[in-house]
Amino acid sequence: MACAEEERCSYEVCKETAEWLRARTARRPRTAIICGSGLGGLADALEDKTAFAYEDIPHFPRSTVAGHAGRLLFGVLKGQPCVCMQGRFHGYEGHAASTVTFPIRVFFLLGVENLIVTNAAGGLNPQFQVGDIMFIRDHISLFGVAGHNPLRGPNDERFGARFPCMSDAYDQELLGLARESAQELGFQSFTREGVYCLLPGPCYETIAECRLLQALGADAVGMSTVPEVMVARHCGLRVLGLSLITNKVVLSYNSQEKANHEEVLRISVVRAEELQRLVTHLLGKLQEHTASP
Ligand code: HPA
């Protein structure tokens, strides 16, 4: 069932997709997880899975990037009912912002309350090492500053308010649970916190751009996440963002280093297990938190 880009984000279209899914799984997920490049293993860890290929779900976009599988999985992690996107959508694939963020609105209509979003990112902060996991404290959307925003256009109040707040985009309680999880798992040596900056891609950044982003206060740079976070906050989902630092950006004209997708995927795989353990542990804590009176 094809769907025009501008219609894709409409309440009626999102509802049709949510109802189609609801009719095919008894799971009522509380947390949605978006698996970034090479991080799809998280979805495999779900128990009692039901999987849907994106191409079989009405109105769902298709992902076109190597390392992104293209499946929506429902299941349970540490007692918490979850839905996982194994493969996400990016603007650089040619998708409209409404397409990139379409699944978030479907999750909202499915009753999801929390969004955990993971990505691969380049490290701008000189203290960061390849393989670090950065908890996103805030973001910079140069895209947004330039007027590209998934919430542009008529506002449907059934999703949220016209002017959503973004100073609280990343939920303090989830961030606290992430910090505690890192401590309990002994992951402090490779967990960091910082500001994620979205650039549209698909080109990796120039040296001058990386220096600019550093001067702006960004700690990591990537090509995803921010549109989904904006739409999630608009409809009231709580967000936790995790960036896996897969490379250090090139900052010197004398450097022989070059960012490349193969390296990004290789490092994702190396750290995928820890990231998976971190998210699973955190979900267990979240489940305890919400289960206790
Ligand atoms: N830049 C942009 N996106 C990325 C990078 C990078 O260096 N690494 C992984 N995703």
PDB file of C-alpha atoms and ligand atoms in Angstrom:
ATOM      1  CA  MET A   1       0.000   0.000   0.000  1.00  0.00           C
ATOM      2  CA  ALA A   2       1.849   3.086  -1.197  1.00  0.00           C
ATOM      3  CA  CYS A   3       1.431   6.399   0.564  1.00  0.00           C
ATOM      4  CA  ALA A   4       2.386   9.930  -0.500  1.00  0.00           C
ATOM      5  CA  GLU A   5       5.184  11.374   1.650  1.00  0.00           C
ATOM      6  CA  GLU A   6       3.114  14.319   2.872  1.00  0.00           C
ATOM      7  CA  GLU A   7       0.238  12.033   3.928  1.00  0.00           C
ATOM      8  CA  ARG A   8       2.420   9.537   5.692  1.00  0.00           C
ATOM      9  CA  CYS A   9       2.527  11.383   8.986  1.00  0.00           C
ATOM     10  CA  SER A  10      -1.224  12.051   9.131  1.00  0.00           C
ATOM     11  CA  TYR A  11      -3.086  10.776  12.171  1.00  0.00           C
ATOM     12  CA  GLU A  12      -5.361   8.572  10.060  1.00  0.00           C
ATOM     13  CA  VAL A  13      -2.478   6.896   8.204  1.00  0.00           C
ATOM     14  CA  CYS A  14      -0.477   6.318  11.416  1.00  0.00           C
ATOM     15  CA  LYS A  15      -3.615   4.889  13.041  1.00  0.00           C
ATOM     16  CA  GLU A  16      -4.180   2.474  10.181  1.00  0.00           C
ATOM     17  CA  THR A  17      -0.645   1.125  10.611  1.00  0.00           C
ATOM     18  CA  ALA A  18      -0.992   0.929  14.404  1.00  0.00           C
ATOM     19  CA  GLU A  19      -4.283  -0.950  14.086  1.00  0.00           C
ATOM     20  CA  TRP A  20      -2.820  -3.340  11.526  1.00  0.00           C
ATOM     21  CA  LEU A  21      -0.011  -4.171  13.978  1.00  0.00           C
ATOM     22  CA  ARG A  22      -2.332  -4.359  16.974  1.00  0.00           C
ATOM     23  CA  ALA A  23      -4.452  -6.933  15.166  1.00  0.00           C
ATOM     24  CA  ARG A  24      -1.393  -9.115  14.549  1.00  0.00           C
ATOM     25  CA  THR A  25       0.331  -9.113  17.918  1.00  0.00           C
ATOM     26  CA  ALA A  26      -0.996  -9.324  21.446  1.00  0.00           C
ATOM     27  CA  ARG A  27       2.067  -7.405  22.692  1.00  0.00           C
ATOM     28  CA  ARG A  28       1.425  -3.906  23.989  1.00  0.00           C
ATOM     29  CA  PRO A  29       4.930  -2.396  24.055  1.00  0.00           C
ATOM     30  CA  ARG A  30       5.870   0.253  26.626  1.00  0.00           C
ATOM     31  CA  THR A  31       9.315   0.927  25.213  1.00  0.00           C
ATOM     32  CA  ALA A  32      10.405   1.353  21.611  1.00  0.00           C
ATOM     33  CA  ILE A  33      14.022   0.829  20.650  1.00  0.00           C
ATOM     34  CA  ILE A  34      15.619   2.080  17.449  1.00  0.00           C
ATOM     35  CA  CYS A  35      18.708   0.079  16.534  1.00  0.00           C
ATOM     36  CA  GLY A  36      21.387   2.137  14.795  1.00  0.00           C
ATOM     37  CA  SER A  37      23.999   1.003  12.248  1.00  0.00           C
ATOM     38  CA  GLY A  38      25.302  -2.442  13.139  1.00  0.00           C
ATOM     39  CA  LEU A  39      23.320  -2.470  16.409  1.00  0.00           C
ATOM     40  CA  GLY A  40      20.429  -4.645  15.263  1.00  0.00           C
ATOM     41  CA  GLY A  41      21.582  -7.439  17.610  1.00  0.00           C
ATOM     42  CA  LEU A  42      19.604  -5.728  20.332  1.00  0.00           C
ATOM     43  CA  ALA A  43      16.408  -6.707  18.549  1.00  0.00           C
ATOM     44  CA  ASP A  44      17.589 -10.324  18.310  1.00  0.00           C
ATOM     45  CA  ALA A  45      17.867 -10.410  22.111  1.00  0.00           C
ATOM     46  CA  LEU A  46      14.089  -9.944  22.511  1.00  0.00           C
ATOM     47  CA  GLU A  47      12.230 -12.915  23.976  1.00  0.00           C
ATOM     48  CA  ASP A  48       8.975 -14.251  22.494  1.00  0.00           C
ATOM     49  CA  LYS A  49       9.484 -12.295  19.322  1.00  0.00           C
ATOM     50  CA  THR A  50       7.002 -11.498  16.596  1.00  0.00           C
ATOM     51  CA  ALA A  51       8.701  -9.943  13.573  1.00  0.00           C
ATOM     52  CA  PHE A  52       7.269  -7.976  10.668  1.00  0.00           C
ATOM     53  CA  ALA A  53       9.276  -7.072   7.568  1.00  0.00           C
ATOM     54  CA  TYR A  54       8.886  -3.357   6.859  1.00  0.00           C
ATOM     55  CA  GLU A  55       7.636  -4.138   3.360  1.00  0.00           C
ATOM     56  CA  ASP A  56       4.697  -6.122   4.795  1.00  0.00           C
ATOM     57  CA  ILE A  57       3.485  -3.324   7.115  1.00  0.00           C
ATOM     58  CA  PRO A  58       0.987  -0.914   5.523  1.00  0.00           C
ATOM     59  CA  HIS A  59       2.487   2.555   4.890  1.00  0.00           C
ATOM     60  CA  PHE A  60       5.820   1.607   6.460  1.00  0.00           C
ATOM     61  CA  PRO A  61       8.885   2.972   4.644  1.00  0.00           C
ATOM     62  CA  ARG A  62      11.726   0.710   3.470  1.00  0.00           C
ATOM     63  CA  SER A  63      15.306   1.020   4.702  1.00  0.00           C
ATOM     64  CA  THR A  64      18.024   0.979   2.060  1.00  0.00           C
ATOM     65  CA  VAL A  65      21.271   1.077   4.052  1.00  0.00           C
ATOM     66  CA  ALA A  66      23.715  -1.827   4.499  1.00  0.00           C
ATOM     67  CA  GLY A  67      23.756  -2.842   8.183  1.00  0.00           C
ATOM     68  CA  HIS A  68      20.055  -1.986   8.629  1.00  0.00           C
ATOM     69  CA  ALA A  69      17.822  -5.053   8.331  1.00  0.00           C
ATOM     70  CA  GLY A  70      14.326  -3.615   7.896  1.00  0.00           C
ATOM     71  CA  ARG A  71      12.206  -5.434  10.487  1.00  0.00           C
ATOM     72  CA  LEU A  72       9.925  -4.410  13.313  1.00  0.00           C
ATOM     73  CA  LEU A  73      10.065  -6.824  16.234  1.00  0.00           C
ATOM     74  CA  PHE A  74       7.739  -7.104  19.216  1.00  0.00           C
ATOM     75  CA  GLY A  75       8.894  -8.986  22.302  1.00  0.00           C
ATOM     76  CA  VAL A  76      10.055  -8.752  25.890  1.00  0.00           C
ATOM     77  CA  LEU A  77      13.382  -7.687  27.408  1.00  0.00           C
ATOM     78  CA  LYS A  78      13.787  -8.156  31.184  1.00  0.00           C
ATOM     79  CA  GLY A  79      10.015  -8.251  31.602  1.00  0.00           C
ATOM     80  CA  GLN A  80       9.504  -5.013  29.684  1.00  0.00           C
ATOM     81  CA  PRO A  81       7.290  -5.296  26.586  1.00  0.00           C
ATOM     82  CA  CYS A  82       9.232  -3.688  23.733  1.00  0.00           C
ATOM     83  CA  VAL A  83       9.071  -2.968  20.056  1.00  0.00           C
ATOM     84  CA  CYS A  84      12.360  -2.763  18.181  1.00  0.00           C
ATOM     85  CA  MET A  85      13.196  -1.186  14.856  1.00  0.00           C
ATOM     86  CA  GLN A  86      15.928  -3.239  13.243  1.00  0.00           C
ATOM     87  CA  GLY A  87      16.851  -0.621  10.667  1.00  0.00           C
ATOM     88  CA  ARG A  88      15.887   3.040  10.623  1.00  0.00           C
ATOM     89  CA  PHE A  89      15.249   5.679   7.993  1.00  0.00           C
ATOM     90  CA  HIS A  90      17.483   8.620   7.152  1.00  0.00           C
ATOM     91  CA  GLY A  91      16.977  11.823   5.225  1.00  0.00           C
ATOM     92  CA  TYR A  92      20.024  11.033   3.076  1.00  0.00           C
ATOM     93  CA  GLU A  93      18.208   8.022   1.622  1.00  0.00           C
ATOM     94  CA  GLY A  94      15.846  10.538   0.066  1.00  0.00           C
ATOM     95  CA  HIS A  95      13.091  10.091   2.648  1.00  0.00           C
ATOM     96  CA  ALA A  96      11.005  13.076   3.737  1.00  0.00           C
ATOM     97  CA  ALA A  97      11.230  13.994   7.420  1.00  0.00           C
ATOM     98  CA  SER A  98       7.655  12.688   7.830  1.00  0.00           C
ATOM     99  CA  THR A  99       8.795   9.292   6.565  1.00  0.00           C
ATOM    100  CA  VAL A 100      11.848   9.170   8.811  1.00  0.00           C
ATOM    101  CA  THR A 101       9.670   9.835  11.854  1.00  0.00           C
ATOM    102  CA  PHE A 102       6.555   7.905  10.819  1.00  0.00           C
ATOM    103  CA  PRO A 103       7.301   4.882  13.077  1.00  0.00           C
ATOM    104  CA  ILE A 104       7.472   7.134  16.157  1.00  0.00           C
ATOM    105  CA  ARG A 105       3.881   8.254  15.706  1.00  0.00           C
ATOM    106  CA  VAL A 106       2.827   4.650  15.166  1.00  0.00           C
ATOM    107  CA  PHE A 107       4.570   3.743  18.451  1.00  0.00           C
ATOM    108  CA  PHE A 108       2.733   6.561  20.221  1.00  0.00           C
ATOM    109  CA  LEU A 109      -0.583   5.217  18.925  1.00  0.00           C
ATOM    110  CA  LEU A 110       0.427   1.741  20.097  1.00  0.00           C
ATOM    111  CA  GLY A 111       0.730   3.143  23.636  1.00  0.00           C
ATOM    112  CA  VAL A 112       4.538   3.301  23.815  1.00  0.00           C
ATOM    113  CA  GLU A 113       5.832   5.602  26.597  1.00  0.00           C
ATOM    114  CA  ASN A 114       9.626   5.424  26.255  1.00  0.00           C
ATOM    115  CA  LEU A 115      11.932   5.641  23.261  1.00  0.00           C
ATOM    116  CA  ILE A 116      15.491   4.342  23.372  1.00  0.00           C
ATOM    117  CA  VAL A 117      17.355   5.486  20.321  1.00  0.00           C
ATOM    118  CA  THR A 118      20.817   4.229  19.423  1.00  0.00           C
ATOM    119  CA  ASN A 119      23.173   5.369  16.710  1.00  0.00           C
ATOM    120  CA  ALA A 120      26.712   5.212  15.448  1.00  0.00           C
ATOM    121  CA  ALA A 121      28.490   8.553  15.671  1.00  0.00           C
ATOM    122  CA  GLY A 122      31.826  10.196  15.051  1.00  0.00           C
ATOM    123  CA  GLY A 123      33.633  11.442  18.164  1.00  0.00           C
ATOM    124  CA  LEU A 124      34.360  15.197  18.175  1.00  0.00           C
ATOM    125  CA  ASN A 125      35.275  15.445  21.852  1.00  0.00           C
ATOM    126  CA  PRO A 126      39.040  14.793  22.068  1.00  0.00           C
ATOM    127  CA  GLN A 127      38.514  12.855  25.332  1.00  0.00           C
ATOM    128  CA  PHE A 128      36.331  10.284  23.560  1.00  0.00           C
ATOM    129  CA  GLN A 129      37.754   6.980  22.350  1.00  0.00           C
ATOM    130  CA  VAL A 130      36.526   4.677  19.604  1.00  0.00           C
ATOM    131  CA  GLY A 131      34.158   2.204  21.271  1.00  0.00           C
ATOM    132  CA  ASP A 132      32.862   4.676  23.870  1.00  0.00           C
ATOM    133  CA  ILE A 133      29.125   4.822  24.461  1.00  0.00           C
ATOM    134  CA  MET A 134      27.869   8.389  24.830  1.00  0.00           C
ATOM    135  CA  PHE A 135      24.619   9.073  26.677  1.00  0.00           C
ATOM    136  CA  ILE A 136      23.062  11.938  24.755  1.00  0.00           C
ATOM    137  CA  ARG A 137      22.427  14.868  27.079  1.00  0.00           C
ATOM    138  CA  ASP A 138      21.298  17.283  24.389  1.00  0.00           C
ATOM    139  CA  HIS A 139      21.426  17.775  20.650  1.00  0.00           C
ATOM    140  CA  ILE A 140      22.185  20.402  18.046  1.00  0.00           C
ATOM    141  CA  SER A 141      20.209  20.280  14.845  1.00  0.00           C
ATOM    142  CA  LEU A 142      21.895  22.475  12.265  1.00  0.00           C
ATOM    143  CA  PHE A 143      19.198  21.181   9.980  1.00  0.00           C
ATOM    144  CA  GLY A 144      16.543  22.463  12.386  1.00  0.00           C
ATOM    145  CA  VAL A 145      18.233  25.827  12.739  1.00  0.00           C
ATOM    146  CA  ALA A 146      18.048  26.055   8.924  1.00  0.00           C
ATOM    147  CA  GLY A 147      14.286  25.444   8.995  1.00  0.00           C
ATOM    148  CA  HIS A 148      14.098  21.719   8.263  1.00  0.00           C
ATOM    149  CA  ASN A 149      11.975  20.200  10.960  1.00  0.00           C
ATOM    150  CA  PRO A 150       9.782  17.092  10.894  1.00  0.00           C
ATOM    151  CA  LEU A 151       7.074  19.090  12.716  1.00  0.00           C
ATOM    152  CA  ARG A 152       6.890  21.759  10.012  1.00  0.00           C
ATOM    153  CA  GLY A 153       3.431  22.096   8.500  1.00  0.00           C
ATOM    154  CA  PRO A 154      -0.054  21.931   9.993  1.00  0.00           C
ATOM    155  CA  ASN A 155      -0.019  20.721  13.588  1.00  0.00           C
ATOM    156  CA  ASP A 156      -2.336  17.911  14.643  1.00  0.00           C
ATOM    157  CA  GLU A 157      -3.086  18.433  18.341  1.00  0.00           C
ATOM    158  CA  ARG A 158      -3.902  14.733  18.696  1.00  0.00           C
ATOM    159  CA  PHE A 159      -0.144  14.179  18.481  1.00  0.00           C
ATOM    160  CA  GLY A 160       1.010  17.219  20.440  1.00  0.00           C
ATOM    161  CA  ALA A 161       1.328  20.966  20.852  1.00  0.00           C
ATOM    162  CA  ARG A 162       2.309  23.401  18.091  1.00  0.00           C
ATOM    163  CA  PHE A 163       5.449  24.573  19.899  1.00  0.00           C
ATOM    164  CA  PRO A 164       6.995  21.630  21.747  1.00  0.00           C
ATOM    165  CA  CYS A 165       9.689  22.197  24.343  1.00  0.00           C
ATOM    166  CA  MET A 166      13.113  20.694  23.510  1.00  0.00           C
ATOM    167  CA  SER A 167      15.146  21.806  26.525  1.00  0.00           C
ATOM    168  CA  ASP A 168      14.016  18.576  28.201  1.00  0.00           C
ATOM    169  CA  ALA A 169      14.394  16.376  25.106  1.00  0.00           C
ATOM    170  CA  TYR A 170      16.457  13.722  26.902  1.00  0.00           C
ATOM    171  CA  ASP A 171      14.726  12.358  29.961  1.00  0.00           C
ATOM    172  CA  GLN A 172      16.560  12.869  33.256  1.00  0.00           C
ATOM    173  CA  GLU A 173      15.159   9.736  34.888  1.00  0.00           C
ATOM    174  CA  LEU A 174      16.162   7.504  31.966  1.00  0.00           C
ATOM    175  CA  LEU A 175      19.577   9.170  31.911  1.00  0.00           C
ATOM    176  CA  GLY A 176      19.892   8.434  35.634  1.00  0.00           C
ATOM    177  CA  LEU A 177      18.992   4.781  35.041  1.00  0.00           C
ATOM    178  CA  ALA A 178      21.576   4.649  32.232  1.00  0.00           C
ATOM    179  CA  ARG A 179      24.260   6.044  34.567  1.00  0.00           C
ATOM    180  CA  GLU A 180      23.329   3.552  37.296  1.00  0.00           C
ATOM    181  CA  SER A 181      23.322   0.678  34.798  1.00  0.00           C
ATOM    182  CA  ALA A 182      26.789   1.624  33.536  1.00  0.00           C
ATOM    183  CA  GLN A 183      28.053   1.660  37.122  1.00  0.00           C
ATOM    184  CA  GLU A 184      26.436  -1.641  38.054  1.00  0.00           C
ATOM    185  CA  LEU A 185      27.839  -3.332  34.939  1.00  0.00           C
ATOM    186  CA  GLY A 186      31.326  -1.851  35.425  1.00  0.00           C
ATOM    187  CA  PHE A 187      31.093   0.092  32.153  1.00  0.00           C
ATOM    188  CA  GLN A 188      32.186   3.499  33.484  1.00  0.00           C
ATOM    189  CA  SER A 189      35.532   3.378  31.664  1.00  0.00           C
ATOM    190  CA  PHE A 190      33.794   3.606  28.289  1.00  0.00           C
ATOM    191  CA  THR A 191      30.575   5.491  28.982  1.00  0.00           C
ATOM    192  CA  ARG A 192      30.451   9.250  28.432  1.00  0.00           C
ATOM    193  CA  GLU A 193      27.847  11.994  28.193  1.00  0.00           C
ATOM    194  CA  GLY A 194      27.530  14.731  25.654  1.00  0.00           C
ATOM    195  CA  VAL A 195      25.868  16.668  22.885  1.00  0.00           C
ATOM    196  CA  TYR A 196      24.970  14.947  19.615  1.00  0.00           C
ATOM    197  CA  CYS A 197      24.966  17.008  16.443  1.00  0.00           C
ATOM    198  CA  LEU A 198      22.944  16.001  13.395  1.00  0.00           C
ATOM    199  CA  LEU A 199      24.312  16.617   9.928  1.00  0.00           C
ATOM    200  CA  PRO A 200      22.319  15.452   6.926  1.00  0.00           C
ATOM    201  CA  GLY A 201      24.954  13.185   5.337  1.00  0.00           C
ATOM    202  CA  PRO A 202      25.581  11.065   3.392  1.00  0.00           C
ATOM    203  CA  CYS A 203      29.049  12.667   3.128  1.00  0.00           C
ATOM    204  CA  TYR A 204      31.155  12.467   6.233  1.00  0.00           C
ATOM    205  CA  GLU A 205      32.256  15.870   7.440  1.00  0.00           C
ATOM    206  CA  THR A 206      35.131  17.970   6.181  1.00  0.00           C
ATOM    207  CA  ILE A 207      37.888  18.910   8.593  1.00  0.00           C
ATOM    208  CA  ALA A 208      36.636  22.505   8.690  1.00  0.00           C
ATOM    209  CA  GLU A 209      33.107  21.302   9.479  1.00  0.00           C
ATOM    210  CA  CYS A 210      34.379  19.128  12.319  1.00  0.00           C
ATOM    211  CA  ARG A 211      36.276  22.067  13.791  1.00  0.00           C
ATOM    212  CA  LEU A 212      33.112  24.168  13.502  1.00  0.00           C
ATOM    213  CA  LEU A 213      31.024  21.527  15.297  1.00  0.00           C
ATOM    214  CA  GLN A 214      33.589  21.312  18.086  1.00  0.00           C
ATOM    215  CA  ALA A 215      33.482  25.081  18.482  1.00  0.00           C
ATOM    216  CA  LEU A 216      29.678  24.862  18.709  1.00  0.00           C
ATOM    217  CA  GLY A 217      29.950  22.518  21.680  1.00  0.00           C
ATOM    218  CA  ALA A 218      29.086  19.215  20.004  1.00  0.00           C
ATOM    219  CA  ASP A 219      30.726  16.029  21.323  1.00  0.00           C
ATOM    220  CA  ALA A 220      29.594  13.608  18.614  1.00  0.00           C
ATOM    221  CA  VAL A 221      28.262  13.875  15.083  1.00  0.00           C
ATOM    222  CA  GLY A 222      25.904  11.617  13.167  1.00  0.00           C
ATOM    223  CA  MET A 223      23.243  11.451  10.484  1.00  0.00           C
ATOM    224  CA  SER A 224      20.165  10.347  12.409  1.00  0.00           C
ATOM    225  CA  THR A 225      18.235  10.418  15.701  1.00  0.00           C
ATOM    226  CA  VAL A 226      17.299  14.099  16.027  1.00  0.00           C
ATOM    227  CA  PRO A 227      14.151  13.997  13.828  1.00  0.00           C
ATOM    228  CA  GLU A 228      12.855  10.944  15.707  1.00  0.00           C
ATOM    229  CA  VAL A 229      13.567  12.623  19.050  1.00  0.00           C
ATOM    230  CA  MET A 230      11.712  15.793  18.040  1.00  0.00           C
ATOM    231  CA  VAL A 231       8.633  13.845  16.983  1.00  0.00           C
ATOM    232  CA  ALA A 232       8.812  11.606  20.053  1.00  0.00           C
ATOM    233  CA  ARG A 233       8.907  14.625  22.370  1.00  0.00           C
ATOM    234  CA  HIS A 234       6.076  16.254  20.444  1.00  0.00           C
ATOM    235  CA  CYS A 235       3.835  13.308  21.312  1.00  0.00           C
ATOM    236  CA  GLY A 236       5.123  13.034  24.874  1.00  0.00           C
ATOM    237  CA  LEU A 237       7.418   9.987  24.732  1.00  0.00           C
ATOM    238  CA  ARG A 238      10.351   9.979  27.146  1.00  0.00           C
ATOM    239  CA  VAL A 239      13.659   9.635  25.301  1.00  0.00           C
ATOM    240  CA  LEU A 240      17.020   8.075  26.021  1.00  0.00           C
ATOM    241  CA  GLY A 241      19.693   8.463  23.331  1.00  0.00           C
ATOM    242  CA  LEU A 242      22.856   6.370  23.098  1.00  0.00           C
ATOM    243  CA  SER A 243      25.647   7.037  20.608  1.00  0.00           C
ATOM    244  CA  LEU A 244      28.313   4.477  19.938  1.00  0.00           C
ATOM    245  CA  ILE A 245      31.497   6.313  18.986  1.00  0.00           C
ATOM    246  CA  THR A 246      32.678   4.328  15.984  1.00  0.00           C
ATOM    247  CA  ASN A 247      35.421   6.706  14.848  1.00  0.00           C
ATOM    248  CA  LYS A 248      37.190   9.868  15.860  1.00  0.00           C
ATOM    249  CA  VAL A 249      36.518  12.600  13.340  1.00  0.00           C
ATOM    250  CA  VAL A 250      39.449  13.893  11.312  1.00  0.00           C
ATOM    251  CA  LEU A 251      40.604  17.260  12.641  1.00  0.00           C
ATOM    252  CA  SER A 252      44.050  17.628  11.090  1.00  0.00           C
ATOM    253  CA  TYR A 253      45.125  18.073   7.490  1.00  0.00           C
ATOM    254  CA  ASN A 254      48.124  15.865   8.308  1.00  0.00           C
ATOM    255  CA  SER A 255      45.938  12.922   9.321  1.00  0.00           C
ATOM    256  CA  GLN A 256      45.798   9.808   7.143  1.00  0.00           C
ATOM    257  CA  GLU A 257      42.527   8.690   8.788  1.00  0.00           C
ATOM    258  CA  LYS A 258      39.368   8.603   6.693  1.00  0.00           C
ATOM    259  CA  ALA A 259      35.823   8.020   7.988  1.00  0.00           C
ATOM    260  CA  ASN A 260      34.152   5.100   6.213  1.00  0.00           C
ATOM    261  CA  HIS A 261      31.006   3.027   6.667  1.00  0.00           C
ATOM    262  CA  GLU A 262      32.823  -0.337   6.860  1.00  0.00           C
ATOM    263  CA  GLU A 263      34.809   0.871   9.861  1.00  0.00           C
ATOM    264  CA  VAL A 264      31.637   2.240  11.454  1.00  0.00           C
ATOM    265  CA  LEU A 265      29.959  -1.172  11.096  1.00  0.00           C
ATOM    266  CA  ARG A 266      33.059  -3.031  12.302  1.00  0.00           C
ATOM    267  CA  ILE A 267      33.274  -1.032  15.531  1.00  0.00           C
ATOM    268  CA  SER A 268      29.508  -1.277  16.100  1.00  0.00           C
ATOM    269  CA  VAL A 269      29.845  -5.044  16.101  1.00  0.00           C
ATOM    270  CA  VAL A 270      32.778  -4.918  18.538  1.00  0.00           C
ATOM    271  CA  ARG A 271      30.757  -2.916  21.116  1.00  0.00           C
ATOM    272  CA  ALA A 272      27.296  -4.254  20.238  1.00  0.00           C
ATOM    273  CA  GLU A 273      27.330  -6.752  23.078  1.00  0.00           C
ATOM    274  CA  GLU A 274      28.045  -4.139  25.781  1.00  0.00           C
ATOM    275  CA  LEU A 275      25.457  -1.789  24.336  1.00  0.00           C
ATOM    276  CA  GLN A 276      22.941  -4.604  24.347  1.00  0.00           C
ATOM    277  CA  ARG A 277      23.763  -5.474  27.963  1.00  0.00           C
ATOM    278  CA  LEU A 278      23.466  -1.834  28.970  1.00  0.00           C
ATOM    279  CA  VAL A 279      20.023  -1.433  27.377  1.00  0.00           C
ATOM    280  CA  THR A 280      18.798  -4.765  28.755  1.00  0.00           C
ATOM    281  CA  HIS A 281      19.989  -3.924  32.276  1.00  0.00           C
ATOM    282  CA  LEU A 282      18.376  -0.508  32.060  1.00  0.00           C
ATOM    283  CA  LEU A 283      15.075  -2.007  30.923  1.00  0.00           C
ATOM    284  CA  GLY A 284      15.156  -4.332  33.936  1.00  0.00           C
ATOM    285  CA  LYS A 285      15.568  -1.289  36.185  1.00  0.00           C
ATOM    286  CA  LEU A 286      12.824   0.572  34.368  1.00  0.00           C
ATOM    287  CA  GLN A 287      10.544  -2.413  34.805  1.00  0.00           C
ATOM    288  CA  GLU A 288      11.327  -2.529  38.569  1.00  0.00           C
ATOM    289  CA  HIS A 289      10.724   1.203  38.831  1.00  0.00           C
ATOM    290  CA  THR A 290       7.331   1.069  37.202  1.00  0.00           C
ATOM    291  CA  ALA A 291       6.275  -2.216  38.813  1.00  0.00           C
ATOM    292  CA  SER A 292       6.859  -0.943  42.377  1.00  0.00           C
ATOM    293  CA  PRO A 293       4.079   1.253  43.845  1.00  0.00           C
TER     294      PRO A 293
HETATM  295  N1  HPA B   1      30.120  11.447  10.956  1.00  0.00           N
HETATM  296  C1  HPA B   1      28.798  11.330  10.725  1.00  0.00           C
HETATM  297  N2  HPA B   1      28.124  10.235  10.998  1.00  0.00           N
HETATM  298  C2  HPA B   1      28.781   9.191  11.516  1.00  0.00           C
HETATM  299  C3  HPA B   1      30.151   9.239  11.777  1.00  0.00           C
HETATM  300  C4  HPA B   1      30.858  10.439  11.471  1.00  0.00           C
HETATM  301  O1  HPA B   1      32.081  10.569  11.666  1.00  0.00           O
HETATM  302  N3  HPA B   1      30.510   8.039  12.306  1.00  0.00           N
HETATM  303  C5  HPA B   1      29.374   7.289  12.367  1.00  0.00           C
HETATM  304  N4  HPA B   1      28.324   7.981  11.878  1.00  0.00           N
END
